[in-house]
Amino acid sequence: MLPPEKRVKQMPDKKMPDKKKVLLVFGTRPEAIKMAPLVRVLQADERFDARVAVTAQHREMLDQVMECFDISADHDLNMMKHGQTLSDITAGALCGLQAIIAEERPDVVLVHGDTTTTLAGALAAFYEKVPLGHVEAGLRTGDKFAPYPEEMNRCLTGQLADYHFAPTETSRDNLLRAQVAAQNIFVTGNTVIDALLQTVESGCDLAEYIDAPVDWSKKILLLTCHRRENWGEPMRGIFRAVREIADEMADELQVVCPVHKNPLVRELAAELMGDAPNIHLIEPLEYRPFSKLMSVSHLIVTDSGGVQEEAPALGKPVLVLREVTERPEAVAAGTVRLIGNSYDSVNEGIRLLLTDAGVYNAMANAANPYGDGHAAEYIRDILAKVL
Ligand code: UD1
Ligand code: UDP
């Protein structure tokens, strides 16, 4: 892997005449996955000069996505450090991004979703008085601390944005309730479906990416867990519950868990699940094999936002390790169930799905409410009109 300074493309600094300059800002794995389709359609369109600035709030997990979608950064703040606080990330990203926006003077800055990079990018655009587009706008739980800090990052970014690209009618309604003018809200679907469909179609051989001794003839339970609200006791309860079920159902169940790079998550996963022969703790997977892994799984247990949106498109039941979700559409469609994050509720939720075929089939046959796989093109065409 090249060092960050070598990965940055050499591009002319001047704005190309007659083209609208768009600066796409992101920094974590999920933002990169969901912005990648947009980077690609904008860069392929002669009406736009599309540039990419990454904070690299994530490093390895971001780089995996950049490689998968064959996109590169024009600016890379290379910010990831172990043990940073939210304030550290916010302050670093804000200063770094403001300087980039001042240098680039784009016609619009695009941020995505709800991370600290998102909020910092939005604020930096505001300080530079550059118009802001918010991709995946309008998701809400109504609870300031769940997800934390994402709910507030999203609300504040919504206050700063000029163009709101809402994935669903539900998110549009949330924005209307927050007094956003209707003419600035555009319902586009979620670009994650674009990313997923493009990736799943191209296929891949899981054995090339996973060298753990997974018995693929058994039922696969895919587990991911990384959220701040679950750090500590809740995560301990979640991993204990999964371990207990894996031990009991050793003859029929294999658990595959790509473990987030966060050391807090890794230590607990290793302590509570590391020595179970049918639980496979593996490194974060590149997006292509991860999509394939979702598609071959029997069920998915996760606290991820993106996975909640992707799995319904693959017809996979999802049990969500949270008390509330800002993505109620798939719950309403019947393909996602919230099972909370306590040992008891997780234990009960997973057991029900593994033992009750009726419940399983109802969840596996529900529809994807998050879009038709063309969200990036809709956003591109809206930008062409409004800029
Ligand atoms: C961040 C986002 C969260 C998003 C998640 C997706 C914030 C506050 N949080 O949470 O909204 O859901 O990304 O995964 O913006 N690390 C590595 N390598 C990597 C990535 C992370 O080593 O490639 C480790 C580092 O020790 C880092 C830690 O993970 O300090 C946590 O990363 P951070 O971006 O602070 O928070 P996430 O929990 O990843
Ligand atoms: N993902 C991946 N490899 C993995 C785990 C997840 O590519 O090992 C993808 C997943 O398909 C989804 C995104 O990463 O698109 C979700 O990222 P994460 O759970 O870190 O963040 P969240 O969605 O919770 O913000």
XYZ file of C-alpha atoms and ligand atoms in Angstrom:
451
model
C 0.000 0.000 0.000
C 1.355 3.449 -0.917
C 1.689 6.062 1.854
C -1.165 8.645 1.873
C 0.872 11.435 0.260
C 1.614 9.159 -2.720
C -1.993 8.080 -3.012
C -3.165 11.649 -3.546
C -3.719 12.288 -7.236
C -1.785 15.015 -8.969
C -4.513 17.257 -10.387
C -4.471 20.757 -11.831
C -5.447 23.279 -9.144
C -7.486 25.572 -11.343
C -11.221 25.127 -11.809
C -11.976 23.855 -15.306
C -14.023 26.386 -17.301
C -17.789 25.751 -17.620
C -17.696 22.828 -15.233
C -19.318 22.854 -11.837
C -16.774 21.972 -9.220
C -18.018 19.498 -6.630
C -15.944 18.623 -3.591
C -16.955 15.309 -2.028
C -15.842 14.965 1.585
C -15.723 11.735 3.566
C -13.541 9.852 6.009
C -14.917 6.516 7.234
C -15.667 3.177 5.606
C -19.459 3.552 5.314
C -19.274 7.093 3.955
C -16.778 5.952 1.317
C -18.983 3.037 0.252
C -22.010 5.299 -0.057
C -20.171 8.195 -1.756
C -18.246 5.983 -4.197
C -21.124 5.621 -6.699
C -21.546 9.399 -6.657
C -17.821 10.055 -7.145
C -17.912 7.751 -10.124
C -20.952 9.212 -11.862
C -19.788 12.791 -11.268
C -16.260 12.099 -12.484
C -17.642 10.425 -15.601
C -19.821 13.446 -16.436
C -18.319 16.328 -18.384
C -20.602 18.857 -16.703
C -18.688 18.371 -13.451
C -15.205 18.679 -12.068
C -15.513 16.314 -9.101
C -12.781 16.304 -6.432
C -12.434 14.104 -3.388
C -11.185 15.149 0.050
C -10.807 12.446 2.683
C -10.135 13.087 6.341
C -9.096 9.430 6.750
C -10.838 9.346 10.117
C -10.529 5.637 9.230
C -7.380 4.463 7.488
C -7.213 0.789 6.496
C -11.003 0.478 6.384
C -11.265 3.556 4.153
C -8.444 2.478 1.865
C -10.115 -0.893 1.294
C -13.142 0.911 -0.114
C -11.158 3.366 -2.222
C -9.375 0.429 -3.844
C -12.547 -1.582 -4.329
C -14.241 1.254 -6.219
C -11.031 2.419 -7.857
C -11.296 5.986 -6.606
C -8.512 8.161 -5.265
C -8.319 11.261 -3.110
C -7.262 14.687 -4.284
C -6.717 15.640 -0.626
C -5.986 13.287 2.272
C -5.798 14.627 5.843
C -4.523 11.235 7.085
C -6.155 11.860 10.468
C -6.589 8.417 11.980
C -4.907 7.946 15.345
C -5.710 5.389 18.011
C -7.567 6.696 21.052
C -8.687 10.052 19.607
C -11.629 11.766 21.279
C -14.589 13.111 19.355
C -13.251 16.626 19.923
C -9.834 15.662 18.537
C -11.399 14.350 15.346
C -13.815 17.278 15.017
C -11.137 19.926 15.525
C -8.608 18.278 13.199
C -11.113 17.646 10.446
C -12.600 21.141 10.712
C -9.250 22.924 10.359
C -8.015 20.602 7.630
C -11.207 20.713 5.592
C -11.620 24.466 5.853
C -8.161 24.913 4.318
C -9.010 22.509 1.481
C -12.336 24.215 0.763
C -10.630 27.630 0.804
C -8.081 26.354 -1.721
C -10.528 24.544 -4.007
C -13.411 27.060 -3.893
C -15.924 24.456 -5.131
C -19.461 25.302 -6.288
C -20.763 22.821 -3.758
C -19.402 20.623 -0.971
C -21.067 17.227 -0.539
C -20.963 15.426 2.798
C -22.576 12.135 3.700
C -24.624 10.891 6.618
C -23.686 11.376 10.231
C -20.047 10.914 11.170
C -17.726 13.420 12.781
C -16.170 14.000 9.355
C -19.658 14.868 8.072
C -20.274 17.511 10.718
C -16.782 18.985 10.365
C -17.122 19.122 6.565
C -20.496 20.821 6.844
C -19.199 23.415 9.275
C -16.080 24.049 7.196
C -18.227 24.651 4.096
C -20.366 27.062 6.106
C -17.324 28.968 7.363
C -16.139 29.305 3.751
C -19.676 30.285 2.638
C -19.743 27.452 0.099
C -23.115 25.753 -0.584
C -23.546 22.377 1.063
C -25.293 19.219 -0.123
C -26.122 16.534 2.426
C -26.314 13.017 1.017
C -28.397 10.570 3.079
C -30.147 13.458 4.818
C -33.077 13.349 7.194
C -32.579 10.138 9.174
C -33.651 10.618 12.781
C -34.312 8.670 15.952
C -35.371 11.741 17.933
C -33.016 10.652 20.727
C -30.040 12.964 21.076
C -27.820 10.170 22.406
C -28.828 7.293 20.133
C -26.981 6.779 17.939
C -24.273 8.819 19.641
C -22.912 11.156 18.343
C -24.482 10.445 14.946
C -28.022 11.691 15.664
C -26.760 15.144 16.561
C -24.191 15.156 13.734
C -27.065 14.586 11.327
C -29.345 17.235 12.851
C -26.607 19.870 12.843
C -25.524 19.040 9.302
C -29.163 19.343 8.262
C -29.237 22.864 9.683
C -26.212 23.821 7.591
C -27.153 22.136 4.307
C -28.632 23.863 1.254
C -29.546 20.679 -0.640
C -30.874 17.643 1.207
C -30.715 14.287 -0.586
C -33.148 12.172 1.410
C -33.089 8.418 0.803
C -36.781 7.825 1.597
C -40.103 9.624 2.103
C -39.707 9.031 5.839
C -36.461 10.994 5.874
C -38.091 13.695 3.749
C -40.861 14.018 6.344
C -38.286 14.302 9.125
C -36.652 17.192 7.280
C -39.977 18.924 6.729
C -40.626 18.632 10.472
C -37.229 20.260 11.042
C -38.444 23.259 8.988
C -36.359 22.486 5.896
C -37.999 24.041 2.828
C -39.675 21.417 0.639
C -37.992 22.678 -2.548
C -34.574 21.880 -1.091
C -35.368 18.237 -0.320
C -34.901 15.566 -2.984
C -35.895 11.941 -2.422
C -33.325 9.872 -4.296
C -33.048 6.454 -2.640
C -29.875 5.493 -0.847
C -26.607 5.292 -2.784
C -25.731 2.220 -0.701
C -28.041 0.208 -2.946
C -26.125 1.473 -6.010
C -22.867 0.390 -4.360
C -24.242 -2.962 -3.301
C -25.835 -3.925 -6.609
C -22.745 -2.921 -8.604
C -20.552 -4.950 -6.265
C -22.655 -8.054 -5.786
C -23.131 -8.394 -9.553
C -19.400 -8.709 -10.129
C -19.188 -11.646 -7.664
C -16.150 -12.990 -5.817
C -14.673 -16.145 -4.308
C -14.873 -15.912 -0.502
C -12.104 -18.452 -0.028
C -9.652 -15.922 -1.491
C -10.451 -13.462 1.288
C -11.265 -15.600 4.331
C -8.685 -18.121 5.416
C -10.497 -19.068 8.662
C -11.798 -22.684 8.638
C -15.465 -21.769 8.087
C -17.734 -24.732 7.347
C -19.813 -23.158 4.592
C -22.219 -26.112 4.508
C -23.659 -24.970 7.878
C -25.954 -22.013 8.642
C -23.886 -18.832 8.635
C -24.621 -16.144 11.208
C -22.835 -12.929 10.224
C -22.063 -10.655 13.182
C -20.781 -7.061 13.139
C -20.735 -4.790 16.172
C -18.884 -1.530 16.687
C -21.189 1.283 17.930
C -20.198 3.647 20.685
C -23.523 3.012 22.510
C -22.582 -0.677 22.677
C -19.026 -0.232 23.991
C -18.474 -1.868 27.390
C -21.238 -3.794 29.151
C -23.747 -3.979 26.261
C -21.096 -5.376 23.920
C -20.048 -7.862 26.583
C -23.678 -9.036 26.844
C -24.031 -9.275 23.043
C -20.855 -11.328 22.610
C -21.770 -13.591 25.568
C -25.174 -14.299 24.045
C -23.698 -15.111 20.622
C -21.082 -17.336 22.246
C -23.663 -19.263 24.232
C -25.834 -19.901 21.155
C -22.807 -20.851 19.046
C -21.719 -23.387 21.683
C -25.199 -24.908 21.936
C -25.731 -25.106 18.170
C -22.194 -26.122 17.263
C -23.455 -28.874 14.925
C -25.457 -26.550 12.708
C -24.138 -22.993 13.143
C -21.046 -21.081 12.081
C -20.568 -17.484 13.208
C -18.431 -15.211 11.028
C -17.487 -11.878 12.581
C -15.343 -9.371 10.677
C -14.066 -7.366 13.623
C -13.951 -3.564 13.417
C -10.449 -2.125 13.804
C -11.338 -0.337 17.023
C -9.114 -1.876 19.764
C -12.001 -1.697 22.293
C -14.085 -3.946 20.061
C -11.237 -6.283 19.161
C -10.183 -6.959 22.731
C -13.687 -7.849 23.870
C -14.411 -10.018 20.825
C -11.182 -11.965 21.358
C -11.848 -12.374 25.096
C -15.430 -13.614 24.804
C -15.534 -15.400 21.444
C -11.916 -15.980 20.403
C -11.625 -19.632 21.454
C -14.951 -20.963 20.099
C -14.247 -23.357 17.188
C -17.365 -22.286 15.273
C -16.925 -18.522 15.772
C -14.532 -17.031 13.232
C -13.146 -13.618 14.143
C -11.658 -12.218 10.959
C -10.216 -8.882 9.800
C -12.604 -6.292 8.306
C -13.417 -7.562 4.840
C -13.140 -5.632 1.629
C -16.545 -4.550 0.400
C -16.815 -7.099 -2.404
C -16.282 -10.177 -0.200
C -18.362 -8.615 2.574
C -21.291 -8.239 0.172
C -20.813 -11.840 -0.899
C -20.678 -12.923 2.749
C -23.990 -11.155 3.409
C -25.505 -12.932 0.427
C -24.490 -16.406 1.658
C -25.446 -15.784 5.295
C -28.538 -17.298 6.860
C -29.006 -14.339 9.136
C -27.229 -11.114 10.025
C -26.830 -9.707 13.535
C -25.457 -6.173 13.526
C -25.451 -2.682 14.983
C -24.294 -1.203 11.662
C -26.376 1.394 9.873
C -25.299 0.439 6.361
C -25.753 -3.287 6.842
C -29.365 -2.642 7.926
C -29.948 -1.071 4.525
C -28.030 -3.568 2.412
C -29.266 -6.855 3.840
C -32.945 -6.251 2.908
C -31.850 -5.804 -0.718
C -30.319 -9.292 -0.507
C -33.395 -10.831 1.153
C -31.530 -11.493 4.410
C -33.148 -11.123 7.845
C -31.352 -8.652 10.084
C -31.413 -8.480 13.864
C -30.298 -5.043 14.961
C -28.361 -4.640 18.206
C -29.887 -1.318 19.159
C -32.817 0.052 21.153
C -33.794 2.557 18.448
C -32.959 2.989 14.793
C -32.890 5.968 12.485
C -33.748 3.491 9.704
C -37.336 2.464 10.497
C -38.260 1.640 6.888
C -36.869 -1.885 6.909
C -38.422 -2.544 10.320
C -41.781 -1.510 8.878
C -41.141 -3.663 5.786
C -40.550 -6.617 8.108
C -37.007 -7.526 7.154
C -35.279 -5.932 10.160
C -36.045 -6.457 13.860
C -34.627 -4.410 16.704
C -33.479 -6.786 19.429
C -31.740 -4.298 21.722
C -28.306 -4.745 23.217
C -28.751 -6.662 26.465
C -27.644 -10.256 26.942
C -31.239 -11.445 27.448
C -32.823 -9.645 24.504
C -30.040 -10.646 22.104
C -30.169 -14.248 23.260
C -33.928 -14.385 22.810
C -33.934 -12.546 19.465
C -31.330 -14.778 17.806
C -32.858 -17.998 19.156
C -36.300 -17.100 17.836
C -35.021 -16.555 14.322
C -32.921 -19.708 14.322
C -35.742 -21.911 15.544
C -38.989 -20.480 14.114
C -39.187 -21.043 10.338
C -42.347 -18.925 10.050
C -40.691 -15.882 11.568
C -37.574 -16.502 9.466
C -39.430 -16.804 6.161
C -41.524 -13.702 6.781
C -38.349 -11.677 7.378
C -36.453 -13.171 4.439
C -39.182 -12.391 1.943
C -39.735 -8.726 2.685
C -38.818 -5.997 0.166
C -35.953 -3.487 0.098
C -37.284 0.012 0.880
C -34.034 1.891 0.164
C -33.986 2.553 -3.545
C -33.565 1.208 -7.058
C -29.774 1.374 -7.383
C -29.746 4.679 -9.304
C -29.586 7.178 -6.438
C -26.200 8.558 -7.488
C -27.498 9.345 -10.967
C -30.544 11.130 -9.525
C -28.292 13.216 -7.285
C -26.003 14.051 -10.221
C -28.953 15.234 -12.311
C -30.367 17.319 -9.465
C -26.965 18.946 -8.965
C -26.793 19.738 -12.674
C -30.108 21.601 -12.339
C -29.583 23.442 -9.053
C -25.984 24.579 -9.458
C -16.943 5.889 13.054
C -18.118 6.864 13.098
C -19.424 6.103 13.124
C -19.485 5.090 12.010
C -18.269 4.192 12.053
C -18.276 3.242 10.894
C -17.884 8.950 14.336
C -17.932 9.593 15.659
N -18.062 7.647 14.332
O -16.946 5.176 14.296
O -20.476 7.018 12.977
O -20.635 4.299 12.181
O -17.099 5.009 11.969
O -17.358 2.205 11.085
O -17.690 9.601 13.341
N -9.518 2.198 13.519
C -8.395 1.669 12.888
N -8.391 1.606 11.520
C -9.425 2.008 10.759
C -10.558 2.519 11.404
C -10.602 2.630 12.776
O -7.435 1.284 13.543
O -9.348 1.912 9.530
C -9.559 2.267 15.010
C -8.707 3.420 15.554
O -8.151 3.020 16.770
C -9.762 4.495 15.791
C -10.924 3.652 16.263
O -10.890 2.501 15.434
O -9.364 5.438 16.765
C -12.270 4.305 16.224
O -12.450 5.015 15.018
P -13.471 6.279 14.980
O -13.534 6.802 13.589
O -13.180 7.206 16.076
O -14.853 5.648 15.406
P -15.670 4.438 14.846
O -16.104 3.653 16.031
O -14.953 3.744 13.767
N -18.548 -3.565 5.579
C -17.434 -4.017 4.865
N -16.589 -4.917 5.469
C -16.786 -5.363 6.723
C -17.916 -4.886 7.451
C -18.771 -3.979 6.848
O -17.230 -3.627 3.726
O -15.996 -6.188 7.204
C -19.442 -2.586 4.936
C -20.919 -2.891 4.978
O -21.308 -3.635 3.844
C -21.553 -1.506 5.009
C -20.539 -0.678 5.734
O -19.310 -1.391 5.675
O -21.711 -0.967 3.721
C -20.965 -0.458 7.142
O -19.925 0.077 7.869
P -19.962 0.198 9.437
O -20.791 -0.904 10.000
O -18.556 0.322 9.872
O -20.652 1.611 9.647
P -22.152 2.108 9.811
O -22.928 1.656 8.637
O -22.642 1.538 11.104
O -22.041 3.584 9.896
